PDB file of C-alpha atoms in Angstrom:
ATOM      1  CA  UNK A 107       4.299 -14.188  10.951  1.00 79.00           C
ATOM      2  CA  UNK A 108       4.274 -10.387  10.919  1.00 84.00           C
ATOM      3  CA  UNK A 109       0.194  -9.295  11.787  1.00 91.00           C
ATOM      4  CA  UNK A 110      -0.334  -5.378  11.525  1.00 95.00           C
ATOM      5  CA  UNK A 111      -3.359  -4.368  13.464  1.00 96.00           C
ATOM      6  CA  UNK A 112      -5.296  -1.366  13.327  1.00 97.00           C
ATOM      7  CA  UNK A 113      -7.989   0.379  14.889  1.00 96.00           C
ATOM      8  CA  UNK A 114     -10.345   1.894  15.218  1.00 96.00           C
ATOM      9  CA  UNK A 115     -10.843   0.038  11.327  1.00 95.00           C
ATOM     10  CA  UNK A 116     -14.124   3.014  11.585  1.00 96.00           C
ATOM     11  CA  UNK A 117     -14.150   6.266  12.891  1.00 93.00           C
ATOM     12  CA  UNK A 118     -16.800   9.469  12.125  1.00 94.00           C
ATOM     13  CA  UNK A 119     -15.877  12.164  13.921  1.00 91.00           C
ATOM     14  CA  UNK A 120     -17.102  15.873  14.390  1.00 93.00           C
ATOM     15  CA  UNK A 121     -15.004  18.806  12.429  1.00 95.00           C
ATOM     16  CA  UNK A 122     -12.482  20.278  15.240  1.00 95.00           C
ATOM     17  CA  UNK A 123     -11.714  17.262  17.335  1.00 95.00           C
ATOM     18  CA  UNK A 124      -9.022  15.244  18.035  1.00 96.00           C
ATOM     19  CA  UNK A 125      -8.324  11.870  17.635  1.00 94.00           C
ATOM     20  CA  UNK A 126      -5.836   9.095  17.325  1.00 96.00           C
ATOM     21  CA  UNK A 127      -5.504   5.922  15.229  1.00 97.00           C
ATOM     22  CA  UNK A 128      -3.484   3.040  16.766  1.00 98.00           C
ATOM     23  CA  UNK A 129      -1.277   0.587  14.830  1.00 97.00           C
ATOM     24  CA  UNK A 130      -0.118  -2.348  16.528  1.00 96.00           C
ATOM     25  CA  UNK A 131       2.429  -5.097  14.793  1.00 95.00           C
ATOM     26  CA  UNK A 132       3.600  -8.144  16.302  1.00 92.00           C
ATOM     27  CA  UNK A 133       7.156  -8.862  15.709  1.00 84.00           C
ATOM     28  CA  UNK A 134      10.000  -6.427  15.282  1.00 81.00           C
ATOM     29  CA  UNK A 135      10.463  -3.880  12.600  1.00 78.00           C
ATOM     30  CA  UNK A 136      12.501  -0.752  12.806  1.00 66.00           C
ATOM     31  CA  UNK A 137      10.538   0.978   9.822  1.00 85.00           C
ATOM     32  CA  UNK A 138       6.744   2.267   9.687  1.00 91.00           C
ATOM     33  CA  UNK A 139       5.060   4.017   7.354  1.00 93.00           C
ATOM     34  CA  UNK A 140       1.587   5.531   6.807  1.00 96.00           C
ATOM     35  CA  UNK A 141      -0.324   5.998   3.720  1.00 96.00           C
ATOM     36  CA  UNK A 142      -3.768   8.020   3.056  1.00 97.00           C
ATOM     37  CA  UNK A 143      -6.169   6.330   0.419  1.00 95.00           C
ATOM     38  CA  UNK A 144      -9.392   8.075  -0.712  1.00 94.00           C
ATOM     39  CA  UNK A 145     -11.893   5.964  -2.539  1.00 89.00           C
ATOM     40  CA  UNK A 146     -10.953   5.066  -5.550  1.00 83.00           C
ATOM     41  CA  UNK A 147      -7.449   6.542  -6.081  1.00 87.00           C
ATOM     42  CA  UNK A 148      -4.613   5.332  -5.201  1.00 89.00           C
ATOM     43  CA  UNK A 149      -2.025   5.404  -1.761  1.00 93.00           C
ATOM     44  CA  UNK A 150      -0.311   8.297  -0.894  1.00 93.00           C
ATOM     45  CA  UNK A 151       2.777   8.547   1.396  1.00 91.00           C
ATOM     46  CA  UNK A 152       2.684  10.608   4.565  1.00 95.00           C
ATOM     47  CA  UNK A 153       4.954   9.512   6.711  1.00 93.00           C
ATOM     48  CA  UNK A 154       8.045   7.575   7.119  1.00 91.00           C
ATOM     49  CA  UNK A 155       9.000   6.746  11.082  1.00 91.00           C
ATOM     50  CA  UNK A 156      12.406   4.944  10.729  1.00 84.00           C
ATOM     51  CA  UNK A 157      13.744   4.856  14.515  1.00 79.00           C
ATOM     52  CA  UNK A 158      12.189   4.738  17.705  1.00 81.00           C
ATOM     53  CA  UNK A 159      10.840   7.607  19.370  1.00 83.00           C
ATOM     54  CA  UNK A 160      10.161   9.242  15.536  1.00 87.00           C
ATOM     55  CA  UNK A 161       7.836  11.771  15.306  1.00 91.00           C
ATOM     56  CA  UNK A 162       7.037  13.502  12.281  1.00 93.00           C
ATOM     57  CA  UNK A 163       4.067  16.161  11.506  1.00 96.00           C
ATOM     58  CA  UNK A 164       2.955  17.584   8.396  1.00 94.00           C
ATOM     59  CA  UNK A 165      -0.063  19.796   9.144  1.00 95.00           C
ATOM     60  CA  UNK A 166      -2.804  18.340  11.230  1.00 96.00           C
ATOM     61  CA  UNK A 167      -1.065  15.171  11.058  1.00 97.00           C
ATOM     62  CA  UNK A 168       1.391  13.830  13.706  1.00 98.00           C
ATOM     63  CA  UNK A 169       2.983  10.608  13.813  1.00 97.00           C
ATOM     64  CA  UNK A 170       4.889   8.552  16.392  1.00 96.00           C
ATOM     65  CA  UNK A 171       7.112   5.567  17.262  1.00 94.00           C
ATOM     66  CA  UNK A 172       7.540   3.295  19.662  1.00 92.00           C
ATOM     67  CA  UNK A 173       9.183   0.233  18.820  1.00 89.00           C
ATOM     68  CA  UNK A 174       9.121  -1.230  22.183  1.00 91.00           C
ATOM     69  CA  UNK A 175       5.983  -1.248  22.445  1.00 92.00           C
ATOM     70  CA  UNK A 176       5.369  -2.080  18.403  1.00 93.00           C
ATOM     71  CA  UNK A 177       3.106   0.991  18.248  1.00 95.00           C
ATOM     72  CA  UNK A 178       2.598   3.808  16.224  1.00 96.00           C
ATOM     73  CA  UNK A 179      -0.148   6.531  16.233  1.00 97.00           C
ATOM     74  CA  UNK A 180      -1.307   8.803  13.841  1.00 98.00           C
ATOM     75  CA  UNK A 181      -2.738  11.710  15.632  1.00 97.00           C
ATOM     76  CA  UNK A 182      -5.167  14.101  13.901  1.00 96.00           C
ATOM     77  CA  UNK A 183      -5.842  17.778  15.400  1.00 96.00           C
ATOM     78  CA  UNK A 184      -8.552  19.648  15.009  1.00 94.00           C
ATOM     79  CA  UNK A 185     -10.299  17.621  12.004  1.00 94.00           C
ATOM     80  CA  UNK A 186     -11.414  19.029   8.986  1.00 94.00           C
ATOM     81  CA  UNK A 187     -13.579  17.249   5.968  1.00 94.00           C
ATOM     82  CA  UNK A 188     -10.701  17.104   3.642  1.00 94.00           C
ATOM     83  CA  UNK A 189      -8.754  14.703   5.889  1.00 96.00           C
ATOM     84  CA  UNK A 190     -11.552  12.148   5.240  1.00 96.00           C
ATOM     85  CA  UNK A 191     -10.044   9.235   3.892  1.00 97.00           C
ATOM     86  CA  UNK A 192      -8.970   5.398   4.469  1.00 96.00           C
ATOM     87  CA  UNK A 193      -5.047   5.710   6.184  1.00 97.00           C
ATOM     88  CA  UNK A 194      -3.101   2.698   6.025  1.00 97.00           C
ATOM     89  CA  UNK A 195      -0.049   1.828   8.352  1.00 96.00           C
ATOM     90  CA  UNK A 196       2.300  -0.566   7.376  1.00 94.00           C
ATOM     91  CA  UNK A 197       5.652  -2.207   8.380  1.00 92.00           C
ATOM     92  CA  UNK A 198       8.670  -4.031   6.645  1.00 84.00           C
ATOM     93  CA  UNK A 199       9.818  -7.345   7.456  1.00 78.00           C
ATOM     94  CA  UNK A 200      11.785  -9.705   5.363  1.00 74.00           C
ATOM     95  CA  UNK A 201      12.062  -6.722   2.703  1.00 74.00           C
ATOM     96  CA  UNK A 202       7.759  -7.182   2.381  1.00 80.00           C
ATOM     97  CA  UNK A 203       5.376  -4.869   3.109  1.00 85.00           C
ATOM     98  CA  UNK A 204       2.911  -5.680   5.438  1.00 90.00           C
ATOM     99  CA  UNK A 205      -0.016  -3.649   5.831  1.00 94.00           C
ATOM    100  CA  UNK A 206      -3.114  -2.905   8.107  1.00 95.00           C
ATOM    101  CA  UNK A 207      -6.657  -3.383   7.222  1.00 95.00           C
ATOM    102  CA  UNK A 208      -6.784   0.322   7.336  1.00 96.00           C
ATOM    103  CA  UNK A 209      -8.777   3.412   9.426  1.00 97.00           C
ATOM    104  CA  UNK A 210     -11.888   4.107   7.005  1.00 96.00           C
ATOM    105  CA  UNK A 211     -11.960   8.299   8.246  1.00 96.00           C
ATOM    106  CA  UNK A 212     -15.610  10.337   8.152  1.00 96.00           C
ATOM    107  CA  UNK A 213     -14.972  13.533   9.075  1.00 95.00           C
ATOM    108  CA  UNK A 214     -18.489  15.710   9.235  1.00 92.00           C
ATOM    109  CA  UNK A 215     -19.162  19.186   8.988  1.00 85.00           C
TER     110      UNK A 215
ATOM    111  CA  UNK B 270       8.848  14.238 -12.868  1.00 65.00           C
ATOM    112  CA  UNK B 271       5.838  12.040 -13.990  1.00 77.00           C
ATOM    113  CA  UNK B 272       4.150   9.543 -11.441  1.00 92.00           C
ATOM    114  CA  UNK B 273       3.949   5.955 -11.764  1.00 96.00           C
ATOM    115  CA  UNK B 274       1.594   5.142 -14.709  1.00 96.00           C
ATOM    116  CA  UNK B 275      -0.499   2.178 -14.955  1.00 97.00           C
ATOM    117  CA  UNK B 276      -2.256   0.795 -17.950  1.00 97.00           C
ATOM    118  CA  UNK B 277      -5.504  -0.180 -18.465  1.00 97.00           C
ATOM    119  CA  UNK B 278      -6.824   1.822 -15.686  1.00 96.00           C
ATOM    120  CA  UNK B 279     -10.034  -0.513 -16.098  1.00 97.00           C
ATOM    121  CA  UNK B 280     -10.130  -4.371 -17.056  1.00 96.00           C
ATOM    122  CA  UNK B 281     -13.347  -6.589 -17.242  1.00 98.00           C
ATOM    123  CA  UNK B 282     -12.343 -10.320 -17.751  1.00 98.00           C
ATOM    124  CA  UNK B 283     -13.781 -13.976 -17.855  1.00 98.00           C
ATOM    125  CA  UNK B 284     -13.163 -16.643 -15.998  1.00 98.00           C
ATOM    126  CA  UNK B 285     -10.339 -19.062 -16.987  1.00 98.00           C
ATOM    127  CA  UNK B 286      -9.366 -15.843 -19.328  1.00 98.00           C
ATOM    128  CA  UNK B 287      -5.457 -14.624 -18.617  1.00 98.00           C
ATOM    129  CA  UNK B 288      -4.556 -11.077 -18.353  1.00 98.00           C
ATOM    130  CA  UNK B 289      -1.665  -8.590 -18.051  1.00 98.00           C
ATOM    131  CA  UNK B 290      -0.920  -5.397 -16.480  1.00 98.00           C
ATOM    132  CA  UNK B 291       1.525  -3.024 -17.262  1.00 98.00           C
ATOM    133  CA  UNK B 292       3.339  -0.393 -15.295  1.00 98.00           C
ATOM    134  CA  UNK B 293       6.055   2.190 -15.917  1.00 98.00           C
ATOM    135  CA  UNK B 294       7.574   3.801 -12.636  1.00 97.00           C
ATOM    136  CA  UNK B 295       9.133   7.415 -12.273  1.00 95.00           C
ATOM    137  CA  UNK B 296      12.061   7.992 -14.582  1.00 94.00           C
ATOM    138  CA  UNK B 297      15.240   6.463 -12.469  1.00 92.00           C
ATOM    139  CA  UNK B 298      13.378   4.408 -10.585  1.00 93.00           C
ATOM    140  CA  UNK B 299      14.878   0.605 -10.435  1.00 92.00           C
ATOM    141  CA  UNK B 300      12.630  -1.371  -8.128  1.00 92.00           C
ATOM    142  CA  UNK B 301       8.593  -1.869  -8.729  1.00 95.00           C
ATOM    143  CA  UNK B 302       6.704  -3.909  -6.431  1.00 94.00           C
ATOM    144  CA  UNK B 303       3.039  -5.000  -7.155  1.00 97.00           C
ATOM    145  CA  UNK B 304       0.292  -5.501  -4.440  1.00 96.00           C
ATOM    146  CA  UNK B 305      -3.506  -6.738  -4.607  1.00 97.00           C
ATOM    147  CA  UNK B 306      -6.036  -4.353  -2.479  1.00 95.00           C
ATOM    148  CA  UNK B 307      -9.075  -6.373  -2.347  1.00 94.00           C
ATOM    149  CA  UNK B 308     -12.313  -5.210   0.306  1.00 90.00           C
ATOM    150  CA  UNK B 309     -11.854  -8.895   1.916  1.00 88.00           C
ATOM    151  CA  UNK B 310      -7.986  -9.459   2.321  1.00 90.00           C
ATOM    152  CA  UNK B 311      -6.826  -5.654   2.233  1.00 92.00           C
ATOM    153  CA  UNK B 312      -3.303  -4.990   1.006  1.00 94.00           C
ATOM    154  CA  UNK B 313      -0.887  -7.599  -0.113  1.00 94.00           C
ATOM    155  CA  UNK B 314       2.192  -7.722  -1.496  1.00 93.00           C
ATOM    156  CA  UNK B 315       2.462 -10.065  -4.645  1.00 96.00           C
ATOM    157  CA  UNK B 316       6.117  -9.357  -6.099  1.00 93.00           C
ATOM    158  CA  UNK B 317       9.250  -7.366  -6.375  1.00 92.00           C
ATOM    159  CA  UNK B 318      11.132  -6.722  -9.089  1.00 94.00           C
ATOM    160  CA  UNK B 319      14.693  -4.993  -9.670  1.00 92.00           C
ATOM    161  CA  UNK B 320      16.755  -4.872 -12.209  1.00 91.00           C
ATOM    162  CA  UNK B 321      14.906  -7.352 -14.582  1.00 94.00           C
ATOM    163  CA  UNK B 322      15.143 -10.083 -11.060  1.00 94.00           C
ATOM    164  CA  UNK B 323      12.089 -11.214  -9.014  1.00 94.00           C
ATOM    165  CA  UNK B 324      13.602 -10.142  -5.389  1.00 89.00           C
ATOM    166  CA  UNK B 325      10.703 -10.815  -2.968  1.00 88.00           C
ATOM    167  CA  UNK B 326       7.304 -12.791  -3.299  1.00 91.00           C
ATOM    168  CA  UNK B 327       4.430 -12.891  -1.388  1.00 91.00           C
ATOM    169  CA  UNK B 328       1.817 -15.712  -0.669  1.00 91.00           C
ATOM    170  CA  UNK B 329       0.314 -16.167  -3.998  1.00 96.00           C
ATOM    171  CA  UNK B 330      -1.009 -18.869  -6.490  1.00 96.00           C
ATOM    172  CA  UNK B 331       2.225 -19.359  -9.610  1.00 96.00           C
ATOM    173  CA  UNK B 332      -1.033 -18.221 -11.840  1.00 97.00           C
ATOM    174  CA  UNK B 333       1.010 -14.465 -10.806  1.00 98.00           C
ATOM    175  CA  UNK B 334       3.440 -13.856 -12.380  1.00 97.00           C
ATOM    176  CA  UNK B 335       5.708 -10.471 -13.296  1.00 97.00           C
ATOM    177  CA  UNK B 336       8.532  -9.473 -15.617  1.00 97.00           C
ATOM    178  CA  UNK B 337      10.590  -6.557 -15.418  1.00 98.00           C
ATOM    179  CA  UNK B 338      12.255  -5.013 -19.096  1.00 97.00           C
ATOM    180  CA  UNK B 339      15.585  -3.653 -19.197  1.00 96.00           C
ATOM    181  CA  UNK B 340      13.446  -0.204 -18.815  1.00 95.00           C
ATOM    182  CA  UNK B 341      12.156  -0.898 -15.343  1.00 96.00           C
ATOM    183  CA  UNK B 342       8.857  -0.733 -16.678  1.00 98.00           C
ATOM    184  CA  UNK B 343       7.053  -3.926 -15.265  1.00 98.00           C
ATOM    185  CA  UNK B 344       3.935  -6.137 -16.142  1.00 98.00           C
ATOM    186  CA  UNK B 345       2.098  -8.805 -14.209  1.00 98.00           C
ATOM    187  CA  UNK B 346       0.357 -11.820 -15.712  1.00 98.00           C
ATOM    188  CA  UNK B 347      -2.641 -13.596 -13.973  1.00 98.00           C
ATOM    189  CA  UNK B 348      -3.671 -16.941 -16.037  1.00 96.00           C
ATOM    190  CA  UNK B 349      -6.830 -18.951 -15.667  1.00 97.00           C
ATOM    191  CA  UNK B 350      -8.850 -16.055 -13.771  1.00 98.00           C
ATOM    192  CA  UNK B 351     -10.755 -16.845 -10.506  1.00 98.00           C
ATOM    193  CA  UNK B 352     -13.472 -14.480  -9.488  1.00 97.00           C
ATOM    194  CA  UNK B 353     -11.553 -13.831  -6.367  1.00 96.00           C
ATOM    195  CA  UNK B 354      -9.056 -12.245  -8.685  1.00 97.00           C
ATOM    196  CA  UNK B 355     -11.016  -9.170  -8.752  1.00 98.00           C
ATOM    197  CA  UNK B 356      -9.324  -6.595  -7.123  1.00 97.00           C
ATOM    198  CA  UNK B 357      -7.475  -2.910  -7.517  1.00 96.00           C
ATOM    199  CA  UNK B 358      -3.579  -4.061  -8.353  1.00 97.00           C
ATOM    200  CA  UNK B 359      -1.317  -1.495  -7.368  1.00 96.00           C
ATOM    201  CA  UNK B 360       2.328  -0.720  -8.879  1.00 96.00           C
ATOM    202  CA  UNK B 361       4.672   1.441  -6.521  1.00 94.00           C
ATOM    203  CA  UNK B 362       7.912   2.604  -7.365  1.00 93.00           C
ATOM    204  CA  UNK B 363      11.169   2.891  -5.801  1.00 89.00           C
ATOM    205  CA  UNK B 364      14.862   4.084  -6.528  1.00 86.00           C
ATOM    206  CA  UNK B 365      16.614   0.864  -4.881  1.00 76.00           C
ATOM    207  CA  UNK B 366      15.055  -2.660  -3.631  1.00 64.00           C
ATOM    208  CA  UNK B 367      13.519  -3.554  -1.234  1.00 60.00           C
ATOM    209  CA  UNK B 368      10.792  -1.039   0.754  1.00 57.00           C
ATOM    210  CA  UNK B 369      13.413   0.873   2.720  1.00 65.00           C
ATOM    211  CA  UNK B 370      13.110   3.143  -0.354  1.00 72.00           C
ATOM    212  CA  UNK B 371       9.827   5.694   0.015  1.00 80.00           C
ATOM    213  CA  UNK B 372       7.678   3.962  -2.438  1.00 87.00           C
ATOM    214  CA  UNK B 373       5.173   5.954  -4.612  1.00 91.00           C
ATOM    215  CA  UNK B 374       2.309   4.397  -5.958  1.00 94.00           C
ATOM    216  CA  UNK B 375       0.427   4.427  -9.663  1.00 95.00           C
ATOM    217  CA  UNK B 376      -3.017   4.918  -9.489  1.00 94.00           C
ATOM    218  CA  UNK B 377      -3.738   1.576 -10.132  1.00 95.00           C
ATOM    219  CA  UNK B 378      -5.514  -0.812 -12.780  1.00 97.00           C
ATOM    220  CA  UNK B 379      -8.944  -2.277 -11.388  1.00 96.00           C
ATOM    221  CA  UNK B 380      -9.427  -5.529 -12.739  1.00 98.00           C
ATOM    222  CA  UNK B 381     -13.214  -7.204 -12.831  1.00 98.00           C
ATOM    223  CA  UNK B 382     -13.735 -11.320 -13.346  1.00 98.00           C
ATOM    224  CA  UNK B 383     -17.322 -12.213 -14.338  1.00 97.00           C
TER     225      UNK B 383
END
């Protein structure tokens, strides 16, 4: 059975650091994607890491690959309050979705 | 091009009631999938539908059900309501089956069982 784990599932963090969120799955899967939530709308797409060794950025947002290891990050640079927000990761298996309990993301000023 | 639109937004049922929830997906869109977000179990997929045919279903109860119209617009039925049904069901949207096509999501209906 395909388990997609997360973490941190928490994370506040100070406006202009860095961090990463981890996103370990357990069997193989050549497709990973990551989704940003905030509370009470629905998921938006932001990336889509299809082969191993992907790495895709869209502004402070970087993501990476590696299936060998089943692990993707999400890596966030120099933080600002707007990129507060629950992010998802999830892989495809059996043509199903699977996704992580999700990073719940407090950014302060 | 308009998002994926879900209808009610909001939903307040009774126990043992039955309930359905519609979605329409972007214009030219085929495939809508369905998924439960609940604080408890997170995300899970319930069903996939393409071209008016269930293609994929995940681990729930027959009291879900889904139907797809010769429109691709899509609605899910949940009979004899538990309290555990209460959740934020999601409808995402796809041009072909199956999730290796980017799926976008409608903002979702939240449904509450007193």
């Amino acid at each position: 059975e395909l388990k997609v784990e997360q973490n941190p599932l928490f994370l506040s963090m100070q406006e202009g650091k860095n961090y990463t969120i981890y996103c370990n799955y357990s069997t193989t899967s050549d497709r990973l994607y990551w989704y940003r939530q905030d509370p009470g709308k629905s998921l938006e797409s932001l990336f889509v890491l299809l082969s191993n060794g992907a790495v895709k950025q869209e502004g402070r947002l970087m993501a990476s690959l590696d299936t060998k290891a089943r692990l993707s990050t999400l890596h966030i640079t120099a933080a600002v309050h707007d990129l507060s927000a629950t992010y998802f990761c999830a892989v495809d298996r059996d043509d199903k979705i699977i996704f992580g309990k999700g990073t719940r993301l407090h950014i302060l000023p | 091009k308009a998002g994926v639109t879900q209808t009610p937004r909001y939903l307040i049922k009774t126990r043992g009631q039955q309930v359905t929830l519609s979605c329409s997906p972007i214009s030219g869109h085929r495939s809508v999938s369905w998924y439960q977000q609940t604080p408890g179990q997170g995300l899970q997929f319930l069903f996939e539908y393409f071209s008016e045919t269930q293609r994929n279903k995940g681990n729930f109860p027959g009291r879900f059900s889904g139907r797809q119209f010769s429109n691709s617009r899509s609605e899910m039925n949940v009979s004899t309501l538990e309290l555990g049904d209460s959740a934020l069901y999601l409808c995402a949207s796809s041009l072909v089956v199956g999730p290796r096509s980017e799926q976008y999501f409608g903002p979702g209906t939240r449904l509450t069982v007193t």
